[in-house]
Amino acid sequence: MDVAIVGIGIHPFGRTPGRSGLQQGAYAARQALKDAGVEWKDMQFGFGGSASAGSADALVNELGLTGLPFINVANGCATGGSSLISAYNAIKSGEYDIGMVVGFDKHERGAFNADPKQMGIGEWYGEKGLMITTQFFAMKIQRYMDMYGISRDTLAKVAQKAFMNGSMNPNAWRRDEIPLDEIANSFMVSDPLTKYMFCAPGEGGIALVVCRADKAKQYTDKPIYLKAAAFRSRRFGSFEVFAPSQALQQVDGPTVDAASAAFEMAGVGPKDIDVMQLQDTESGAEVMHMAENGFCEHGEQEALIQAGETRIGGKMPVNTDGGCLASGEPIGATGLRQVYETCLQLRGNAEARQVPNDPRLGYTHVYGAPGISAVTILQR
Amino acid sequence: MSKKIPIAEGLFTWPSDNPALLGSRCQECGIAEFPRKLSCPACGSENVVSEELPRRGKLWTWTIQGFMPKKPYLSDETPETFRPFGVGYVELPGAVCVESRLLENTAEDLKIGMEMELVVGTYRHDEEGNEIVGFAFKAAN
């Protein structure tokens, strides 16, 4: 049984002081139901999550106590992707016809501060100032730049493109373009990454109505089919965040594993993808994820990005909605935002930021602590 | 009188005139890990033994922490006295890559592949004025 997305909803990303994270989730859920032309009581199941805004299943108090099974999903940055995979499997099993996936969040200002104990690491690690995700991303791209000749200017260009796309997205948080030299010369958070090259914890909500593919046309004339959904965790030897030590011999990370599983599942290859959303926690992540997902060879990013090929009019448009850099990172919602944007692009409804030539296949990729990745491939 | 107290038990040999980091090595597959664990991260075997890790190695990658971290960060610094600090992974030959603070804290002083050596010394002071001893790496002479 194939699976289709027939309704999509979003609560604008950024800061919404008057509305809780849960209410932002409910807002997105109502939009998605309306988009599919269904009601909450029609939903046979719910999967959802938030990292900092309470239990997703409390949404039933907002949307109606219908008795449906609603399962909370908590999987760090892959929470949204994991919720979608859970829904995908629920429908594929034949057990359910239609249901909802939802993710929302509302984080405090400033960088995330993780607790070493929760990750099974000694308190000394946090005490010494090593329990900081930004350091990991900086150290990964630092070595990558050294190995593959990626320039600091290319890192700045990734952020510039994100804000350019964000300026065309009414639901983005950062909607003003930022000049290249301002990005390059802003505060050095963690060498080689400056302030504007990092996403910030934020707020937002996304909901999707998913159903059996053979019933999709009942709800919409533009169903988007979920051709693949794969999730992988790290294998021994992959370089990951919050690692007091790591192996001498490196192996491919979870992104590479999830990507190849997804391509195999969908029966397509990287060259077939028309539009892609790749985890851009910071500029360097987008660069490395282009190659880790199979869209280019290691090192080719330098020429591709300098030539503008990852822009909306380029041959491989990446993060068309501005990505995490322009949208912020509400953990529970971020992976589903990528799916929302891909649905808009494949429906041809992305307006000012629409990728030309009627894109047919889209790709989403999240990566997060402590070494997990989720990929989907979507087709109109 | 103030005492010297290690930041955590079992991270490095202590007390010692020439401390070394302590890792565990799997007797089944030969993989080493730092800090010591009760089982092997590669194969899951519980047949692991403690060993002293090499004191020198090559810098595998690095960054510089530009802002003063929030809790659980704990140091003698205030926002006014905070200075950016180096962080990196040092490849200890035949053992493992260890993450550590670096005594160098400018991009000019750090280069992938440079030779580094372990230093064990006072990291901060506790409420009673005791010295809390931690480890770091610095450019080798």
XYZ file of C-alpha atoms in Angstrom:
521
model
C 0.000 0.000 0.000
C 1.489 3.340 -1.048
C 1.123 6.439 1.077
C 0.084 9.956 0.027
C 0.132 13.382 1.655
C -3.230 15.040 1.011
C -3.254 17.962 3.425
C -0.535 20.337 4.637
C -0.578 23.069 7.280
C 1.931 25.457 8.785
C 2.114 27.924 11.632
C 4.587 30.685 10.692
C 8.107 30.114 12.049
C 9.920 32.688 14.185
C 8.675 34.194 17.427
C 4.966 34.303 18.290
C 4.821 35.601 21.885
C 1.056 35.271 22.290
C 0.790 31.615 21.279
C 2.103 28.466 22.978
C 3.900 25.793 21.016
C 0.887 23.529 21.404
C -1.404 26.204 19.975
C 0.956 26.617 17.031
C 0.664 22.869 16.466
C -3.134 23.065 16.633
C -3.100 25.980 14.175
C -1.075 23.921 11.693
C -3.312 20.875 12.272
C -6.483 22.835 11.486
C -4.891 24.153 8.293
C -3.877 20.673 7.188
C -7.376 19.298 7.834
C -8.911 22.159 5.857
C -6.428 21.646 3.037
C -7.492 17.982 2.773
C -11.170 18.826 3.207
C -11.517 16.560 6.233
C -12.280 16.967 9.925
C -10.369 16.012 13.037
C -12.905 13.258 13.782
C -11.915 11.628 10.454
C -8.363 11.062 11.688
C -7.765 7.430 12.633
C -4.384 8.059 14.296
C -1.903 10.761 15.199
C 1.889 10.793 15.509
C 3.617 13.899 16.732
C 6.299 15.457 18.852
C 7.870 18.527 20.365
C 11.117 18.838 22.305
C 10.355 21.871 24.489
C 6.640 22.623 24.129
C 4.963 19.766 25.947
C 3.428 16.480 24.896
C 2.106 16.463 21.358
C -0.834 14.276 22.384
C -2.177 17.208 24.435
C -3.310 18.464 21.010
C -6.451 16.361 21.438
C -7.536 18.876 24.085
C -7.348 21.611 21.441
C -8.738 19.699 18.482
C -11.311 17.451 20.102
C -11.407 14.320 22.253
C -12.311 11.765 19.620
C -10.619 8.734 21.164
C -8.019 8.310 18.405
C -4.672 6.687 19.241
C -2.150 9.540 19.391
C 1.474 8.536 19.921
C 4.144 10.964 21.131
C 7.413 10.788 19.240
C 10.663 12.087 20.762
C 13.735 11.691 18.575
C 15.693 14.915 18.754
C 16.097 16.715 15.435
C 14.611 13.695 13.654
C 11.352 13.901 15.638
C 9.328 15.111 12.635
C 10.913 12.604 10.286
C 10.323 9.813 12.795
C 6.653 10.801 13.185
C 6.218 10.697 9.424
C 7.928 7.309 9.152
C 5.658 5.986 11.911
C 2.583 7.196 10.001
C 3.972 5.797 6.752
C 4.372 2.373 8.340
C 0.940 2.560 9.992
C -0.704 3.087 6.593
C 1.547 0.675 4.705
C 0.603 -2.059 7.167
C -2.996 -1.730 6.003
C -4.196 -1.038 9.545
C -5.259 2.559 8.889
C -6.585 4.614 5.979
C -5.919 8.192 7.068
C -4.251 10.036 9.924
C -2.216 13.010 11.026
C 1.444 13.794 11.577
C 2.247 16.945 13.526
C 5.315 18.652 14.940
C 5.697 21.909 16.784
C 8.036 23.619 19.192
C 8.828 26.754 21.132
C 12.383 27.116 22.416
C 13.949 29.717 24.646
C 16.336 32.210 23.101
C 19.992 31.308 22.703
C 21.887 28.109 21.989
C 20.557 24.761 23.198
C 22.241 23.619 26.406
C 22.247 19.873 26.533
C 22.697 17.771 29.666
C 25.651 15.339 29.464
C 23.986 12.833 31.805
C 21.079 12.351 29.403
C 23.576 11.280 26.753
C 25.443 8.965 29.104
C 28.467 11.278 29.368
C 30.204 12.404 32.589
C 29.425 15.826 34.046
C 33.060 16.910 33.544
C 32.333 17.125 29.803
C 29.708 19.830 30.255
C 31.702 21.536 32.993
C 34.655 21.979 30.616
C 32.475 23.549 27.933
C 32.431 20.649 25.459
C 28.688 19.880 25.558
C 28.027 22.352 22.754
C 26.636 21.331 19.378
C 28.096 24.330 17.546
C 31.619 23.059 18.277
C 30.890 19.737 16.623
C 29.558 21.318 13.446
C 32.523 23.681 13.309
C 35.036 20.863 13.795
C 33.377 18.676 11.170
C 33.414 21.385 8.488
C 36.905 22.550 9.551
C 38.329 19.134 8.670
C 36.125 18.824 5.584
C 37.373 22.174 4.235
C 40.952 21.045 4.804
C 40.363 17.730 3.003
C 38.219 18.898 0.089
C 39.157 22.532 -0.516
C 35.932 24.257 0.532
C 36.463 28.008 1.072
C 35.181 30.294 3.793
C 33.504 32.354 1.074
C 31.426 29.319 0.084
C 30.186 28.976 3.669
C 29.052 32.607 3.556
C 27.356 32.056 0.188
C 25.266 29.203 1.636
C 23.905 31.549 4.305
C 23.372 34.353 1.778
C 21.268 32.013 -0.374
C 19.251 30.888 2.672
C 18.275 34.462 3.537
C 17.557 35.213 -0.132
C 15.104 32.280 -0.224
C 13.735 33.242 3.191
C 12.928 36.711 1.846
C 10.508 35.018 -0.570
C 8.872 32.857 2.102
C 6.081 34.491 4.140
C 6.389 31.724 6.783
C 10.153 32.156 7.321
C 11.570 33.791 10.426
C 14.420 35.731 8.766
C 12.909 37.464 5.750
C 15.599 40.047 5.026
C 18.517 39.391 2.752
C 21.930 39.807 4.404
C 24.948 40.995 2.388
C 27.737 38.459 1.910
C 30.403 40.514 3.713
C 28.112 41.059 6.700
C 27.674 37.278 7.002
C 31.406 36.634 6.644
C 32.381 39.343 9.146
C 29.742 38.730 11.811
C 30.721 37.338 15.248
C 32.849 34.190 15.001
C 30.789 31.723 17.045
C 33.001 28.723 16.428
C 35.728 28.992 13.785
C 35.076 28.847 10.774
C 31.364 29.507 11.399
C 30.018 32.995 12.096
C 26.746 34.034 13.731
C 24.761 34.248 10.487
C 25.967 30.811 9.395
C 24.080 29.131 12.268
C 20.372 28.543 12.659
C 18.786 29.572 15.943
C 16.322 27.681 18.141
C 12.880 29.095 17.321
C 9.168 28.341 17.116
C 6.719 26.963 14.604
C 4.377 24.144 13.744
C 3.662 21.823 10.822
C 0.935 19.238 10.256
C 0.299 16.759 7.450
C -2.717 14.609 6.645
C -1.556 11.298 5.193
C -3.679 8.520 3.676
C -3.669 5.366 1.554
C -2.538 6.306 -1.947
C -5.562 4.624 -3.559
C -7.884 6.964 -1.663
C -5.831 10.142 -2.132
C -7.851 11.579 -5.000
C -10.921 11.700 -2.736
C -9.232 14.482 -0.824
C -7.141 16.416 -3.303
C -6.405 16.613 -6.999
C -2.714 17.078 -6.159
C -1.669 14.248 -3.867
C 2.031 13.970 -3.114
C 3.223 10.379 -2.845
C 5.714 9.284 -0.231
C 7.978 7.066 -2.321
C 10.477 6.449 0.465
C 10.991 7.181 4.148
C 14.161 5.900 5.806
C 15.699 6.464 9.201
C 19.165 5.410 10.380
C 21.305 5.870 13.481
C 25.095 6.043 13.531
C 27.373 3.069 13.104
C 30.632 2.655 14.979
C 33.277 4.948 13.500
C 31.062 7.781 12.305
C 32.053 11.255 13.577
C 29.195 12.546 15.701
C 28.209 15.260 18.134
C 28.821 14.810 21.894
C 31.622 12.283 21.455
C 34.417 12.525 24.059
C 36.341 10.202 21.761
C 35.941 8.717 18.333
C 37.422 5.885 16.320
C 40.687 6.251 14.426
C 39.017 4.765 11.328
C 36.031 6.732 10.034
C 32.959 5.209 8.408
C 30.069 6.887 6.579
C 27.577 8.674 8.814
C 23.849 7.982 9.225
C 23.000 10.451 6.436
C 24.805 8.306 3.855
C 23.046 5.185 5.138
C 19.569 6.767 5.252
C 20.034 8.303 1.785
C 21.026 5.057 0.096
C 18.173 3.193 1.808
C 15.701 5.836 0.614
C 16.964 5.837 -2.989
C 16.720 2.065 -3.078
C 13.210 2.128 -1.628
C 12.034 4.707 -4.176
C 13.837 3.120 -7.129
C 15.339 6.451 -8.189
C 18.778 8.062 -7.962
C 20.141 11.468 -6.912
C 20.128 12.701 -10.537
C 16.330 12.269 -10.674
C 15.651 14.683 -7.800
C 14.369 18.132 -8.849
C 14.299 19.940 -5.500
C 15.927 19.102 -2.161
C 15.763 20.222 1.448
C 18.937 19.267 3.345
C 19.642 19.756 7.045
C 21.372 23.122 7.351
C 21.955 23.507 11.063
C 24.757 25.705 9.806
C 26.297 26.554 6.439
C 28.864 23.770 6.576
C 26.204 21.124 7.191
C 24.454 22.034 3.935
C 27.752 21.763 2.052
C 28.635 18.349 3.510
C 25.082 17.014 3.237
C 25.017 17.716 -0.512
C 27.703 15.065 -0.938
C 26.629 12.755 1.903
C 23.179 12.468 0.328
C 24.756 11.630 -3.029
C 23.989 14.810 -4.977
C 27.650 15.496 -5.801
C 31.146 14.229 -5.080
C 33.050 15.488 -2.032
C 34.662 18.789 -2.998
C 32.389 19.540 -5.961
C 30.280 21.782 -3.715
C 32.828 24.585 -4.007
C 32.253 25.050 -7.749
C 28.504 24.294 -7.575
C 27.805 26.861 -4.866
C 30.102 29.503 -6.376
C 28.210 29.074 -9.675
C 24.846 29.485 -7.922
C 23.643 25.984 -8.818
C 21.973 25.475 -5.412
C 19.823 28.574 -5.866
C 16.187 28.290 -6.939
C 17.035 28.729 -10.628
C 20.078 26.436 -10.452
C 20.378 22.801 -11.464
C 20.077 21.486 -7.898
C 17.949 23.849 -5.771
C 18.679 23.308 -2.055
C 16.556 24.591 0.843
C 14.132 26.605 -1.248
C 12.223 27.902 1.798
C 15.383 29.286 3.398
C 16.061 26.122 5.406
C 16.836 26.152 9.111
C 19.040 29.210 8.621
C 16.081 31.406 7.630
C 13.296 29.476 9.388
C 14.985 28.743 12.701
C 14.989 25.359 14.377
C 11.869 24.378 16.307
C 13.067 20.804 16.825
C 9.705 19.031 16.644
C 8.655 20.833 13.455
C 11.830 21.148 11.443
C 11.812 17.869 9.506
C 8.148 18.276 8.661
C 8.810 21.830 7.418
C 11.015 20.304 4.750
C 8.180 18.001 3.714
C 5.704 20.898 3.717
C 7.977 22.939 1.440
C 8.518 19.970 -0.867
C 4.754 19.441 -1.180
C 4.312 23.123 -2.093
C 7.066 22.856 -4.718
C 5.659 19.653 -6.253
C 2.127 21.059 -6.278
C 3.483 24.141 -8.064
C 2.261 26.393 -5.261
C 5.553 27.840 -4.009
C 4.856 31.213 -5.642
C 7.871 33.568 -5.698
C 10.264 30.745 -4.816
C 8.772 28.117 -7.141
C 11.413 25.917 -8.760
C 10.905 26.108 -12.558
C 10.022 23.283 -14.981
C 7.346 21.502 -12.928
C 9.475 19.579 -10.427
C 8.326 15.981 -10.098
C 10.569 14.481 -7.402
C 11.552 16.091 -4.106
C 13.899 15.030 -1.321
C 14.080 15.848 2.387
C 16.880 15.126 4.847
C 17.287 15.754 8.556
C 20.310 15.041 10.697
C 20.673 15.472 14.436
C 22.163 14.480 17.752
C 23.395 11.973 18.725
C 23.926 10.757 15.138
C 20.591 10.105 13.463
C 19.222 10.905 10.041
C 15.837 10.651 8.313
C 15.256 10.961 4.563
C 12.073 11.062 2.487
C 11.531 11.034 -1.266
C 8.314 12.609 -2.500
C 6.689 12.485 -5.926
C 3.730 14.304 -7.428
C 44.964 24.084 52.894
C 43.662 23.689 49.376
C 43.665 20.267 47.774
C 44.005 19.141 44.186
C 40.947 17.189 43.112
C 40.519 15.580 39.674
C 37.494 16.840 37.709
C 36.265 13.249 37.486
C 37.462 9.904 38.813
C 39.135 7.621 36.309
C 39.657 10.145 33.476
C 43.441 10.190 33.943
C 45.980 8.606 36.285
C 45.947 10.578 39.532
C 47.860 11.383 41.602
C 50.805 11.044 39.255
C 53.964 12.927 38.278
C 53.303 12.108 34.654
C 49.561 11.601 34.237
C 48.031 9.836 31.222
C 44.434 9.649 30.023
C 42.744 6.351 30.826
C 40.856 4.481 28.135
C 39.322 1.059 27.837
C 40.306 -1.445 25.175
C 38.167 -4.290 23.926
C 39.884 -7.671 24.206
C 37.666 -9.095 21.462
C 38.005 -6.543 18.642
C 40.860 -4.301 19.828
C 38.923 -1.012 19.751
C 39.871 1.621 22.346
C 37.569 4.237 23.848
C 37.871 7.288 26.098
C 36.728 7.677 28.826
C 36.672 4.098 30.103
C 33.447 2.191 29.552
C 32.159 -1.149 30.746
C 31.586 -2.424 27.226
C 32.944 -1.929 23.719
C 31.172 0.647 21.476
C 32.045 -1.331 18.351
C 31.066 -4.907 19.226
C 29.275 -4.644 22.586
C 31.647 -7.045 24.342
C 32.067 -6.584 28.100
C 35.592 -7.980 27.918
C 37.356 -4.609 28.138
C 40.429 -3.580 30.125
C 41.739 -0.217 31.246
C 44.903 1.216 29.701
C 46.919 4.417 29.691
C 46.556 6.314 26.405
C 49.487 7.918 24.544
C 50.339 11.449 25.733
C 51.089 12.783 22.256
C 49.211 12.800 18.980
C 48.227 14.787 15.889
C 45.495 17.425 15.782
C 42.629 15.863 13.769
C 40.367 18.915 13.727
C 39.761 22.018 15.830
C 37.570 25.039 16.486
C 37.496 28.006 18.852
C 34.606 28.466 21.272
C 33.796 32.140 20.794
C 31.158 32.779 23.459
C 30.945 31.823 27.128
C 28.806 28.672 27.293
C 25.713 28.436 29.472
C 25.401 25.824 32.235
C 26.502 23.088 32.663
C 29.716 25.020 31.849
C 31.573 25.704 35.080
C 34.785 27.733 35.371
C 36.398 30.539 37.365
C 35.462 33.001 34.614
C 32.845 35.717 34.526
C 31.319 37.066 31.292
C 33.862 39.910 31.634
C 36.930 37.701 32.033
C 35.886 34.970 29.565
C 38.355 34.361 26.736
C 37.605 32.145 23.711
C 39.099 28.682 24.064
C 40.306 26.084 21.584
C 38.634 22.685 21.235
C 39.820 19.818 19.081
C 40.236 16.117 18.532
C 43.712 14.686 18.957
C 44.553 11.429 17.216
C 46.404 9.272 19.758
C 48.307 6.701 17.683
C 47.171 3.118 18.022
C 44.395 4.134 20.407
C 41.623 6.644 19.737
C 40.819 10.271 18.804
C 40.176 12.228 22.014
C 38.177 15.451 22.252
C 39.781 18.067 24.442
C 40.167 21.707 25.208
C 43.314 23.136 23.639
C 45.560 25.719 25.259
C 45.904 27.503 21.887
C 42.936 29.749 21.135
C 43.597 31.500 17.834
C 43.177 30.236 14.274
C 46.794 31.254 13.566
C 48.115 28.839 16.198
C 46.115 25.786 15.132
C 46.630 23.584 12.099
C 45.274 20.127 11.319
C 48.091 17.576 11.598
C 50.194 19.509 14.115
C 51.767 17.561 16.985
C 49.998 17.966 20.349
C 50.763 16.836 23.894
C 48.688 16.228 27.017
C 48.703 18.657 29.927
C 47.009 17.902 33.235
C 46.569 20.919 35.464
C 44.265 23.213 37.401
C 41.076 23.969 35.521
C 39.065 25.873 38.151
C 38.546 26.266 41.897
C 35.634 24.968 43.947
C 33.798 26.801 46.775
C 36.378 25.705 49.348
C 39.245 26.966 47.215
C 40.383 23.492 46.161
C 41.989 23.153 42.745
C 39.900 21.135 40.303
C 42.331 19.370 37.979
C 41.425 18.731 34.349
C 43.171 17.809 31.120
C 43.886 19.686 27.905
C 46.225 19.418 24.941
C 48.746 21.976 23.727
C 51.135 22.283 20.806
C 54.091 19.964 21.420
C 57.577 21.432 21.543
